[in-house]
Amino acid sequence: MAGKPKLYYFDGRGKMESIRWLLAAAGVEFEEEFLETREQYEKLLQGGSLMFQQVPMVEIDGMKMVQTRAILSYIAAKYNLYGKDLKERALIDMYVGGTDDLMGFILTFPFLSAEDKEKQRAVIVQKATSRYFPVYEKVLKDHGQDFLVGNNFSWADVHLLEAILMVEEKKSDVLSGFPQLQAFKARISSIPTITKFLEPGSQRKPVPDDKYVETVRRVLHMYYDIKAN
Amino acid sequence: MSGKPRLTYLNGRGRMEPVRWLLAAAGVEFEESFLETKEQYEKLIKDGVLMFQQVPLVEIDGMKMVQTRAILSYIAGKYNLYGKDLKERALIDMYVEGITDLMEMILMFPFSPPEAKEKNLDSIKDRAINRYFPVFEKVLKQHGQDFLVGNKFSWADVQLIEAILAVEEKIPAVLSGFPQLQAFKIKMSNMPTIKKFLQPGSRRKPPPDERYVETVLKIFKK
């Protein structure tokens, strides 16, 4: 029904962060319910709210949506951030697939041992600089436009900015060989909805810490033994 | 552009099989190039045809598409297998993503070490029976229609029949508690394009064997 979307997740980034980014970029206000205890999670399960027994879950337009990609696609289409036709959508999907794979390496990072964290940091930087960033650098260079697809702000731009900032948190000068991406970062960050999201007090979540890891493990009874890639 | 879509992948299921299923279900003929050696793969990378240096690659409508989900979404959109509006698309996406999570376990299974195989098989069985199949059983029971979404054949139906058959290869009696899914399986298998795909001589690939695993490791392992 009408009303703001409501996000059900932990009080931390995880798989929900890309959804927070996209809603924020689209200028859509949203509410959040944070999972802190196992009991809360079991209550959601018993209530039948989680289609595949998992979060993220987003209540939006009368649906209890699950599966991050499904949620993001819905939001992108609803708020005209998904290109103007099937071919632009295909490009956006490809680009988002890449940034999603890159962010996937970062998603598991907080759950690793200290030793594995150092290995994984190197993997993240290597993948970013040799496989992913060059693609977007070239796309921007080739068409010379402000946005990745169709000369129009889209989900692909939001997702790429999110990925860039996350990798920079692991290595602050990672964009040094990528002038187009540096300019892209500045440009997209200055879009009003995004500027707002990047300011303190927004619903953007901080880098996950040990407390976040403990909460996830406590609530889900999972992710005790994650290894580096 | 014209011409049939061309799929570039190994000669086996892997991440390309859902694409073969969807094209076949849509009645679309396609060509295939099979990667057999590391050199072939490195040449593709050198030629700049793999956006993120990965396969699957599908050349379709003038695009060199990568990223399985992007490819499948494009095909579904193009051939009207993606619902009639945004909400139907949302349902299809949710169902497909759930099924994909289950299929991912099956995808990884041949590559798990021998000592982990029994545990992994138990996990597949547990997830299929307790997490995924009950959802679709309930969806079909509640609306009583032949197809998962909008009373119309869609990508979600193709993905589900593929998953059912893949799980059954590992756990033959897995549908025993799911009468709706049993009926669904029969109905889908009898749809002309799917029936054709299920016959010998089609583009459907057999379950992965040791030779397939060896080829994957040979081509992709650093």
CSV table of C-alpha atoms in Angstrom, one decimal:
chain,number,residue,atom,x,y,z
A,1,MET,CA,0.0,0.0,0.0
A,2,ALA,CA,1.1,3.6,-0.1
A,3,GLY,CA,3.5,5.0,2.4
A,4,LYS,CA,7.3,4.8,2.5
A,5,PRO,CA,9.1,1.6,1.7
A,6,LYS,CA,10.3,-0.3,4.8
A,7,LEU,CA,13.6,-2.1,4.9
A,8,TYR,CA,14.1,-5.1,7.1
A,9,TYR,CA,17.8,-5.9,7.8
A,10,PHE,CA,20.6,-5.5,10.2
A,11,ASP,CA,21.8,-2.1,11.2
A,12,GLY,CA,24.7,-2.3,8.8
A,13,ARG,CA,25.6,-2.4,5.1
A,14,GLY,CA,25.5,-6.0,3.9
A,15,LYS,CA,23.2,-6.7,1.0
A,16,MET,CA,20.8,-3.9,1.9
A,17,GLU,CA,23.2,-1.1,1.3
A,18,SER,CA,22.8,-1.0,-2.5
A,19,ILE,CA,19.1,-0.7,-1.9
A,20,ARG,CA,19.5,2.2,0.5
A,21,TRP,CA,21.8,3.9,-2.1
A,22,LEU,CA,19.3,3.5,-4.9
A,23,LEU,CA,16.3,4.7,-2.9
A,24,ALA,CA,18.3,7.7,-1.7
A,25,ALA,CA,19.5,8.5,-5.2
A,26,ALA,CA,15.9,8.4,-6.4
A,27,GLY,CA,14.9,10.8,-3.6
A,28,VAL,CA,12.7,8.2,-2.0
A,29,GLU,CA,12.4,8.3,1.8
A,30,PHE,CA,12.3,5.0,3.5
A,31,GLU,CA,11.9,3.5,7.0
A,32,GLU,CA,14.0,0.8,8.5
A,33,GLU,CA,13.5,-2.0,11.0
A,34,PHE,CA,16.8,-3.4,12.3
A,35,LEU,CA,17.2,-7.0,13.2
A,36,GLU,CA,19.1,-7.3,16.5
A,37,THR,CA,17.9,-10.5,18.0
A,38,ARG,CA,17.3,-14.1,16.9
A,39,GLU,CA,13.7,-13.7,18.2
A,40,GLN,CA,12.9,-10.9,15.8
A,41,TYR,CA,14.2,-12.9,12.9
A,42,GLU,CA,12.2,-16.0,14.0
A,43,LYS,CA,9.1,-13.8,14.3
A,44,LEU,CA,9.5,-12.6,10.7
A,45,LEU,CA,10.0,-16.2,9.6
A,46,GLN,CA,7.0,-17.5,11.4
A,47,GLY,CA,4.9,-14.6,10.1
A,48,GLY,CA,5.7,-15.8,6.6
A,49,SER,CA,7.2,-12.5,5.6
A,50,LEU,CA,10.4,-13.9,4.2
A,51,MET,CA,9.8,-15.8,1.0
A,52,PHE,CA,13.0,-17.8,1.1
A,53,GLN,CA,13.6,-17.3,4.9
A,54,GLN,CA,16.1,-14.5,4.1
A,55,VAL,CA,16.7,-10.8,4.4
A,56,PRO,CA,16.9,-8.3,2.8
A,57,MET,CA,13.2,-7.8,2.8
A,58,VAL,CA,11.6,-4.6,1.6
A,59,GLU,CA,7.9,-3.8,2.0
A,60,ILE,CA,7.1,-1.7,-1.0
A,61,ASP,CA,3.8,-1.0,-2.9
A,62,GLY,CA,2.0,-3.8,-1.1
A,63,MET,CA,4.7,-6.4,-1.8
A,64,LYS,CA,7.1,-8.0,0.7
A,65,MET,CA,10.0,-8.2,-1.7
A,66,VAL,CA,13.0,-10.3,-1.2
A,67,GLN,CA,16.1,-11.0,-3.3
A,68,THR,CA,18.3,-8.0,-3.5
A,69,ARG,CA,18.5,-8.0,-7.3
A,70,ALA,CA,14.7,-8.2,-7.7
A,71,ILE,CA,14.3,-5.3,-5.3
A,72,LEU,CA,16.9,-3.2,-7.0
A,73,SER,CA,15.4,-3.9,-10.5
A,74,TYR,CA,11.9,-2.9,-9.3
A,75,ILE,CA,13.1,0.3,-7.7
A,76,ALA,CA,15.2,1.2,-10.8
A,77,ALA,CA,12.3,0.7,-13.1
A,78,LYS,CA,9.8,2.4,-10.9
A,79,TYR,CA,11.9,5.6,-10.6
A,80,ASN,CA,13.1,5.7,-14.2
A,81,LEU,CA,16.7,4.7,-13.5
A,82,TYR,CA,16.7,1.7,-15.8
A,83,GLY,CA,17.3,3.2,-19.2
A,84,LYS,CA,14.8,4.0,-22.0
A,85,ASP,CA,14.6,0.6,-23.7
A,86,LEU,CA,15.6,-3.0,-23.7
A,87,LYS,CA,19.1,-2.4,-25.0
A,88,GLU,CA,19.9,0.3,-22.4
A,89,ARG,CA,18.5,-2.0,-19.7
A,90,ALA,CA,20.9,-4.7,-21.0
A,91,LEU,CA,23.9,-2.4,-20.7
A,92,ILE,CA,22.8,-1.3,-17.2
A,93,ASP,CA,22.3,-4.9,-16.2
A,94,MET,CA,25.8,-5.8,-17.4
A,95,TYR,CA,27.5,-2.9,-15.7
A,96,VAL,CA,25.6,-3.6,-12.4
A,97,GLY,CA,26.5,-7.2,-12.7
A,98,GLY,CA,30.2,-6.2,-12.7
A,99,THR,CA,30.0,-3.8,-9.8
A,100,ASP,CA,27.9,-6.4,-7.9
A,101,ASP,CA,30.6,-9.0,-8.4
A,102,LEU,CA,33.3,-6.5,-7.2
A,103,MET,CA,31.2,-5.6,-4.2
A,104,GLY,CA,30.7,-9.2,-3.5
A,105,PHE,CA,34.4,-9.5,-2.6
A,106,ILE,CA,33.9,-6.7,0.0
A,107,LEU,CA,30.7,-8.1,1.4
A,108,THR,CA,32.4,-11.1,3.1
A,109,PHE,CA,35.4,-9.0,4.2
A,110,PRO,CA,34.2,-8.2,7.8
A,111,PHE,CA,33.7,-11.9,8.5
A,112,LEU,CA,37.3,-12.9,7.7
A,113,SER,CA,40.1,-13.6,10.1
A,114,ALA,CA,42.7,-10.8,10.4
A,115,GLU,CA,45.1,-12.8,8.2
A,116,ASP,CA,42.5,-13.5,5.5
A,117,LYS,CA,41.5,-9.8,5.6
A,118,GLU,CA,44.9,-8.8,4.3
A,119,LYS,CA,44.8,-11.4,1.5
A,120,GLN,CA,41.3,-10.3,0.6
A,121,ARG,CA,42.2,-6.6,0.6
A,122,ALA,CA,44.8,-7.4,-2.1
A,123,VAL,CA,42.2,-9.4,-4.1
A,124,ILE,CA,39.7,-6.6,-3.9
A,125,VAL,CA,42.2,-4.0,-5.1
A,126,GLN,CA,43.5,-6.3,-7.9
A,127,LYS,CA,40.1,-7.1,-9.2
A,128,ALA,CA,39.0,-3.5,-9.0
A,129,THR,CA,42.0,-2.1,-10.9
A,130,SER,CA,42.5,-4.9,-13.4
A,131,ARG,CA,39.1,-6.2,-14.2
A,132,TYR,CA,36.3,-3.7,-13.2
A,133,PHE,CA,37.5,-0.1,-13.1
A,134,PRO,CA,39.1,-0.3,-16.6
A,135,VAL,CA,35.8,-1.2,-18.1
A,136,TYR,CA,33.9,1.8,-16.7
A,137,GLU,CA,36.9,4.1,-17.4
A,138,LYS,CA,36.8,3.1,-21.0
A,139,VAL,CA,33.0,3.4,-21.3
A,140,LEU,CA,33.2,7.0,-20.0
A,141,LYS,CA,36.2,7.9,-22.1
A,142,ASP,CA,34.6,6.5,-25.3
A,143,HIS,CA,31.3,8.3,-25.1
A,144,GLY,CA,32.5,11.4,-23.1
A,145,GLN,CA,29.2,11.7,-21.4
A,146,ASP,CA,28.4,12.3,-17.7
A,147,PHE,CA,26.6,9.0,-17.1
A,148,LEU,CA,27.4,5.4,-18.0
A,149,VAL,CA,24.3,4.7,-20.1
A,150,GLY,CA,22.2,6.7,-22.5
A,151,ASN,CA,23.4,10.1,-21.4
A,152,ASN,CA,21.0,9.8,-18.4
A,153,PHE,CA,21.4,9.1,-14.7
A,154,SER,CA,20.7,5.5,-14.0
A,155,TRP,CA,21.0,2.7,-11.5
A,156,ALA,CA,24.4,1.8,-13.1
A,157,ASP,CA,25.8,5.2,-12.0
A,158,VAL,CA,24.6,4.8,-8.5
A,159,HIS,CA,26.0,1.3,-8.2
A,160,LEU,CA,29.4,2.3,-9.6
A,161,LEU,CA,29.8,5.2,-7.2
A,162,GLU,CA,28.9,2.9,-4.3
A,163,ALA,CA,31.5,0.4,-5.5
A,164,ILE,CA,34.2,3.1,-6.0
A,165,LEU,CA,33.7,4.5,-2.4
A,166,MET,CA,33.8,1.0,-0.9
A,167,VAL,CA,37.0,0.1,-2.7
A,168,GLU,CA,38.5,3.4,-1.7
A,169,GLU,CA,37.8,2.5,1.9
A,170,LYS,CA,40.2,-0.4,1.4
A,171,LYS,CA,42.8,1.6,-0.5
A,172,SER,CA,42.4,5.3,-0.6
A,173,ASP,CA,44.4,6.0,-3.8
A,174,VAL,CA,42.8,3.2,-5.8
A,175,LEU,CA,41.5,5.7,-8.4
A,176,SER,CA,44.9,7.1,-9.2
A,177,GLY,CA,45.1,5.5,-12.6
A,178,PHE,CA,41.5,6.3,-13.5
A,179,PRO,CA,41.0,10.0,-14.4
A,180,GLN,CA,37.5,9.4,-15.9
A,181,LEU,CA,36.4,7.6,-12.7
A,182,GLN,CA,37.8,10.4,-10.6
A,183,ALA,CA,35.7,12.9,-12.5
A,184,PHE,CA,32.7,10.6,-12.4
A,185,LYS,CA,33.0,10.2,-8.7
A,186,ALA,CA,33.0,14.0,-8.2
A,187,ARG,CA,30.1,14.5,-10.6
A,188,ILE,CA,27.8,11.8,-9.2
A,189,SER,CA,28.6,12.8,-5.6
A,190,SER,CA,27.4,16.3,-6.3
A,191,ILE,CA,24.0,15.2,-7.5
A,192,PRO,CA,21.7,16.7,-4.7
A,193,THR,CA,20.1,13.4,-3.6
A,194,ILE,CA,23.5,11.7,-3.5
A,195,THR,CA,25.2,14.6,-1.7
A,196,LYS,CA,22.5,14.3,0.9
A,197,PHE,CA,23.1,10.6,1.3
A,198,LEU,CA,26.8,11.1,1.7
A,199,GLU,CA,26.3,13.6,4.6
A,200,PRO,CA,26.4,12.5,8.2
A,201,GLY,CA,23.0,11.8,9.6
A,202,SER,CA,21.7,10.1,6.5
A,203,GLN,CA,20.7,6.4,6.4
A,204,ARG,CA,23.9,5.3,4.8
A,205,LYS,CA,25.6,2.8,7.1
A,206,PRO,CA,29.3,2.9,8.2
A,207,VAL,CA,31.9,0.3,7.3
A,208,PRO,CA,30.9,-2.9,9.1
A,209,ASP,CA,32.7,-3.6,12.4
A,210,ASP,CA,33.0,-6.5,14.8
A,211,LYS,CA,29.7,-5.6,16.4
A,212,TYR,CA,28.0,-5.9,13.0
A,213,VAL,CA,29.6,-9.3,12.4
A,214,GLU,CA,28.4,-10.5,15.9
A,215,THR,CA,24.9,-9.3,15.2
A,216,VAL,CA,24.6,-11.1,11.9
A,217,ARG,CA,26.0,-14.4,13.4
A,218,ARG,CA,23.8,-14.1,16.4
A,219,VAL,CA,20.6,-13.5,14.4
A,220,LEU,CA,21.2,-15.9,11.5
A,221,HIS,CA,23.3,-18.6,13.3
A,222,MET,CA,25.5,-18.5,10.2
A,223,TYR,CA,28.7,-17.1,8.7
A,224,TYR,CA,31.0,-18.5,11.3
A,225,ASP,CA,33.6,-19.8,8.9
A,226,ILE,CA,34.1,-17.6,5.9
A,227,LYS,CA,37.3,-17.9,3.9
A,228,ALA,CA,39.0,-15.4,1.6
A,229,ASN,CA,38.6,-15.8,-2.2
B,1,MET,CA,21.5,-7.1,-36.2
B,2,SER,CA,20.3,-10.3,-37.7
B,3,GLY,CA,21.4,-13.9,-37.4
B,4,LYS,CA,21.1,-16.3,-34.6
B,5,PRO,CA,22.4,-15.6,-31.1
B,6,ARG,CA,25.8,-17.2,-30.6
B,7,LEU,CA,26.7,-18.6,-27.2
B,8,THR,CA,30.4,-18.9,-26.2
B,9,TYR,CA,31.1,-21.2,-23.2
B,10,LEU,CA,32.4,-24.6,-22.4
B,11,ASN,CA,30.7,-27.7,-23.8
B,12,GLY,CA,28.7,-28.2,-20.7
B,13,ARG,CA,26.0,-26.8,-18.5
B,14,GLY,CA,27.7,-24.4,-16.0
B,15,ARG,CA,26.3,-20.9,-16.1
B,16,MET,CA,25.2,-21.0,-19.7
B,17,GLU,CA,22.6,-23.7,-19.3
B,18,PRO,CA,19.8,-21.4,-18.1
B,19,VAL,CA,20.4,-19.3,-21.2
B,20,ARG,CA,20.1,-22.4,-23.4
B,21,TRP,CA,16.9,-23.3,-21.6
B,22,LEU,CA,15.4,-19.9,-22.0
B,23,LEU,CA,16.3,-19.5,-25.7
B,24,ALA,CA,15.0,-23.0,-26.4
B,25,ALA,CA,11.8,-22.3,-24.5
B,26,ALA,CA,11.3,-19.2,-26.5
B,27,GLY,CA,11.7,-21.2,-29.7
B,28,VAL,CA,14.9,-19.3,-30.6
B,29,GLU,CA,17.6,-21.2,-32.5
B,30,PHE,CA,21.1,-20.4,-31.5
B,31,GLU,CA,24.7,-21.3,-32.3
B,32,GLU,CA,27.5,-22.2,-29.9
B,33,SER,CA,31.3,-21.8,-29.8
B,34,PHE,CA,32.8,-24.2,-27.3
B,35,LEU,CA,35.9,-23.2,-25.2
B,36,GLU,CA,38.2,-26.2,-25.0
B,37,THR,CA,41.6,-24.7,-24.3
B,38,LYS,CA,43.2,-22.0,-22.2
B,39,GLU,CA,44.6,-20.5,-25.3
B,40,GLN,CA,41.1,-20.0,-26.8
B,41,TYR,CA,40.0,-18.3,-23.6
B,42,GLU,CA,43.1,-16.0,-23.5
B,43,LYS,CA,42.5,-15.1,-27.1
B,44,LEU,CA,39.0,-14.0,-26.3
B,45,ILE,CA,40.3,-11.8,-23.5
B,46,LYS,CA,43.0,-10.4,-25.7
B,47,ASP,CA,40.5,-9.6,-28.4
B,48,GLY,CA,38.5,-7.6,-25.9
B,49,VAL,CA,35.2,-9.4,-26.4
B,50,LEU,CA,34.7,-10.4,-22.7
B,51,MET,CA,33.7,-7.3,-20.8
B,52,PHE,CA,34.8,-8.6,-17.4
B,53,GLN,CA,37.1,-11.3,-18.9
B,54,GLN,CA,34.5,-13.9,-18.2
B,55,VAL,CA,32.1,-16.2,-19.9
B,56,PRO,CA,29.2,-16.7,-20.5
B,57,LEU,CA,29.2,-14.6,-23.6
B,58,VAL,CA,26.2,-14.2,-25.8
B,59,GLU,CA,26.3,-12.3,-29.1
B,60,ILE,CA,22.8,-11.2,-29.7
B,61,ASP,CA,21.3,-8.2,-31.6
B,62,GLY,CA,24.7,-6.6,-32.2
B,63,MET,CA,25.7,-6.8,-28.5
B,64,LYS,CA,28.4,-8.9,-26.9
B,65,MET,CA,26.5,-9.6,-23.7
B,66,VAL,CA,28.1,-11.0,-20.5
B,67,GLN,CA,26.7,-11.5,-17.0
B,68,THR,CA,24.3,-14.3,-17.0
B,69,ARG,CA,21.5,-12.4,-15.3
B,70,ALA,CA,21.7,-9.5,-17.8
B,71,ILE,CA,21.6,-12.0,-20.7
B,72,LEU,CA,18.6,-13.8,-19.3
B,73,SER,CA,16.7,-10.6,-18.5
B,74,TYR,CA,17.3,-9.4,-22.0
B,75,ILE,CA,16.1,-12.6,-23.6
B,76,ALA,CA,13.0,-12.7,-21.3
B,77,GLY,CA,12.2,-9.1,-22.1
B,78,LYS,CA,12.7,-9.5,-25.8
B,79,TYR,CA,10.5,-12.7,-26.1
B,80,ASN,CA,7.7,-11.6,-23.8
B,81,LEU,CA,8.6,-14.0,-21.0
B,82,TYR,CA,8.9,-11.2,-18.4
B,83,GLY,CA,5.3,-10.6,-17.3
B,84,LYS,CA,3.0,-7.8,-18.4
B,85,ASP,CA,4.0,-5.0,-15.9
B,86,LEU,CA,6.4,-4.0,-13.2
B,87,LYS,CA,4.8,-6.0,-10.5
B,88,GLU,CA,4.7,-9.2,-12.5
B,89,ARG,CA,8.3,-8.6,-13.3
B,90,ALA,CA,9.1,-8.2,-9.6
B,91,LEU,CA,7.5,-11.6,-8.9
B,92,ILE,CA,9.3,-13.3,-11.8
B,93,ASP,CA,12.6,-11.7,-10.6
B,94,MET,CA,12.0,-12.9,-7.0
B,95,TYR,CA,11.2,-16.4,-8.1
B,96,VAL,CA,14.1,-16.6,-10.5
B,97,GLU,CA,16.6,-15.3,-8.0
B,98,GLY,CA,15.5,-17.8,-5.4
B,99,ILE,CA,15.8,-20.7,-7.9
B,100,THR,CA,19.2,-19.3,-9.0
B,101,ASP,CA,20.4,-19.6,-5.4
B,102,LEU,CA,19.4,-23.3,-5.4
B,103,MET,CA,21.0,-23.8,-8.8
B,104,GLU,CA,24.2,-22.2,-7.6
B,105,MET,CA,24.6,-25.1,-5.1
B,106,ILE,CA,24.2,-27.6,-7.9
B,107,LEU,CA,26.6,-25.6,-10.0
B,108,MET,CA,29.3,-25.7,-7.4
B,109,PHE,CA,28.8,-29.3,-6.4
B,110,PRO,CA,31.1,-31.0,-9.0
B,111,PHE,CA,33.9,-28.8,-7.8
B,112,SER,CA,33.7,-29.6,-4.1
B,113,PRO,CA,36.3,-32.0,-2.7
B,114,PRO,CA,35.2,-35.7,-2.4
B,115,GLU,CA,35.0,-35.5,1.4
B,116,ALA,CA,32.5,-32.6,1.2
B,117,LYS,CA,30.3,-34.1,-1.4
B,118,GLU,CA,27.9,-35.9,0.9
B,119,LYS,CA,27.4,-32.9,3.1
B,120,ASN,CA,26.8,-30.7,0.0
B,121,LEU,CA,24.3,-33.1,-1.4
B,122,ASP,CA,22.4,-33.1,2.0
B,123,SER,CA,22.4,-29.2,1.8
B,124,ILE,CA,21.0,-29.3,-1.7
B,125,LYS,CA,18.3,-31.7,-0.6
B,126,ASP,CA,17.5,-29.7,2.6
B,127,ARG,CA,17.3,-26.4,0.7
B,128,ALA,CA,15.2,-27.8,-2.1
B,129,ILE,CA,12.7,-29.5,0.2
B,130,ASN,CA,12.6,-26.9,3.0
B,131,ARG,CA,13.3,-23.6,1.4
B,132,TYR,CA,12.6,-23.4,-2.3
B,133,PHE,CA,10.1,-26.1,-3.5
B,134,PRO,CA,7.6,-25.2,-0.7
B,135,VAL,CA,7.4,-21.7,-2.0
B,136,PHE,CA,6.4,-22.7,-5.5
B,137,GLU,CA,4.2,-25.5,-4.4
B,138,LYS,CA,2.2,-22.9,-2.4
B,139,VAL,CA,2.2,-20.3,-5.2
B,140,LEU,CA,0.7,-22.9,-7.6
B,141,LYS,CA,-1.8,-24.2,-5.1
B,142,GLN,CA,-3.0,-20.8,-4.1
B,143,HIS,CA,-3.8,-19.5,-7.6
B,144,GLY,CA,-4.5,-22.9,-9.2
B,145,GLN,CA,-3.1,-21.7,-12.5
B,146,ASP,CA,-0.7,-23.5,-14.8
B,147,PHE,CA,2.1,-20.9,-14.7
B,148,LEU,CA,3.8,-19.2,-11.8
B,149,VAL,CA,3.0,-15.6,-12.7
B,150,GLY,CA,0.1,-13.9,-14.3
B,151,ASN,CA,-1.5,-17.0,-15.8
B,152,LYS,CA,1.1,-16.9,-18.5
B,153,PHE,CA,4.2,-18.8,-19.4
B,154,SER,CA,7.3,-16.8,-18.3
B,155,TRP,CA,11.0,-17.0,-17.5
B,156,ALA,CA,10.1,-18.1,-14.0
B,157,ASP,CA,8.5,-21.3,-15.3
B,158,VAL,CA,11.5,-22.1,-17.4
B,159,GLN,CA,13.9,-21.6,-14.5
B,160,LEU,CA,11.8,-23.7,-12.2
B,161,ILE,CA,11.4,-26.7,-14.6
B,162,GLU,CA,15.2,-26.6,-15.2
B,163,ALA,CA,15.8,-26.6,-11.4
B,164,ILE,CA,13.4,-29.4,-10.7
B,165,LEU,CA,15.0,-31.6,-13.3
B,166,ALA,CA,18.5,-30.7,-12.0
B,167,VAL,CA,17.7,-31.5,-8.4
B,168,GLU,CA,15.9,-34.8,-9.5
B,169,GLU,CA,19.1,-35.9,-11.1
B,170,LYS,CA,20.7,-35.8,-7.7
B,171,ILE,CA,17.7,-36.7,-5.6
B,172,PRO,CA,15.3,-38.7,-7.6
B,173,ALA,CA,12.4,-38.7,-5.2
B,174,VAL,CA,12.7,-35.1,-4.3
B,175,LEU,CA,9.2,-34.1,-5.6
B,176,SER,CA,7.4,-36.8,-3.5
B,177,GLY,CA,5.9,-34.2,-1.1
B,178,PHE,CA,5.0,-31.7,-3.8
B,179,PRO,CA,2.0,-32.7,-5.9
B,180,GLN,CA,1.6,-29.3,-7.5
B,181,LEU,CA,5.2,-29.4,-8.6
B,182,GLN,CA,4.8,-32.9,-10.0
B,183,ALA,CA,1.9,-31.6,-12.1
B,184,PHE,CA,3.8,-28.5,-13.1
B,185,LYS,CA,6.8,-30.6,-14.2
B,186,ILE,CA,4.5,-32.7,-16.5
B,187,LYS,CA,2.8,-29.6,-18.0
B,188,MET,CA,6.0,-27.8,-18.7
B,189,SER,CA,7.7,-30.8,-20.1
B,190,ASN,CA,4.9,-31.2,-22.6
B,191,MET,CA,5.1,-27.6,-23.9
B,192,PRO,CA,6.3,-28.0,-27.5
B,193,THR,CA,9.5,-26.0,-27.3
B,194,ILE,CA,10.5,-27.5,-24.0
B,195,LYS,CA,9.5,-31.0,-25.1
B,196,LYS,CA,11.9,-30.6,-28.0
B,197,PHE,CA,14.7,-29.3,-25.8
B,198,LEU,CA,14.3,-32.4,-23.6
B,199,GLN,CA,14.7,-34.8,-26.5
B,200,PRO,CA,18.1,-36.3,-27.4
B,201,GLY,CA,19.9,-34.3,-30.0
B,202,SER,CA,18.9,-30.9,-28.6
B,203,ARG,CA,21.3,-28.3,-27.3
B,204,ARG,CA,20.7,-29.3,-23.7
B,205,LYS,CA,23.9,-30.4,-22.1
B,206,PRO,CA,24.3,-33.5,-19.9
B,207,PRO,CA,25.1,-33.4,-16.2
B,208,PRO,CA,28.7,-32.3,-15.6
B,209,ASP,CA,31.2,-35.2,-15.4
B,210,GLU,CA,34.9,-35.4,-14.5
B,211,ARG,CA,36.0,-34.4,-18.0
B,212,TYR,CA,33.9,-31.2,-17.7
B,213,VAL,CA,35.4,-30.4,-14.3
B,214,GLU,CA,38.9,-31.0,-15.7
B,215,THR,CA,38.2,-28.7,-18.6
B,216,VAL,CA,37.0,-25.9,-16.4
B,217,LEU,CA,40.0,-26.2,-14.1
B,218,LYS,CA,42.4,-26.3,-17.1
B,219,ILE,CA,40.9,-23.2,-18.7
B,220,PHE,CA,40.3,-21.0,-15.7
B,221,LYS,CA,42.6,-22.0,-13.0
B,222,LYS,CA,45.6,-19.7,-12.7
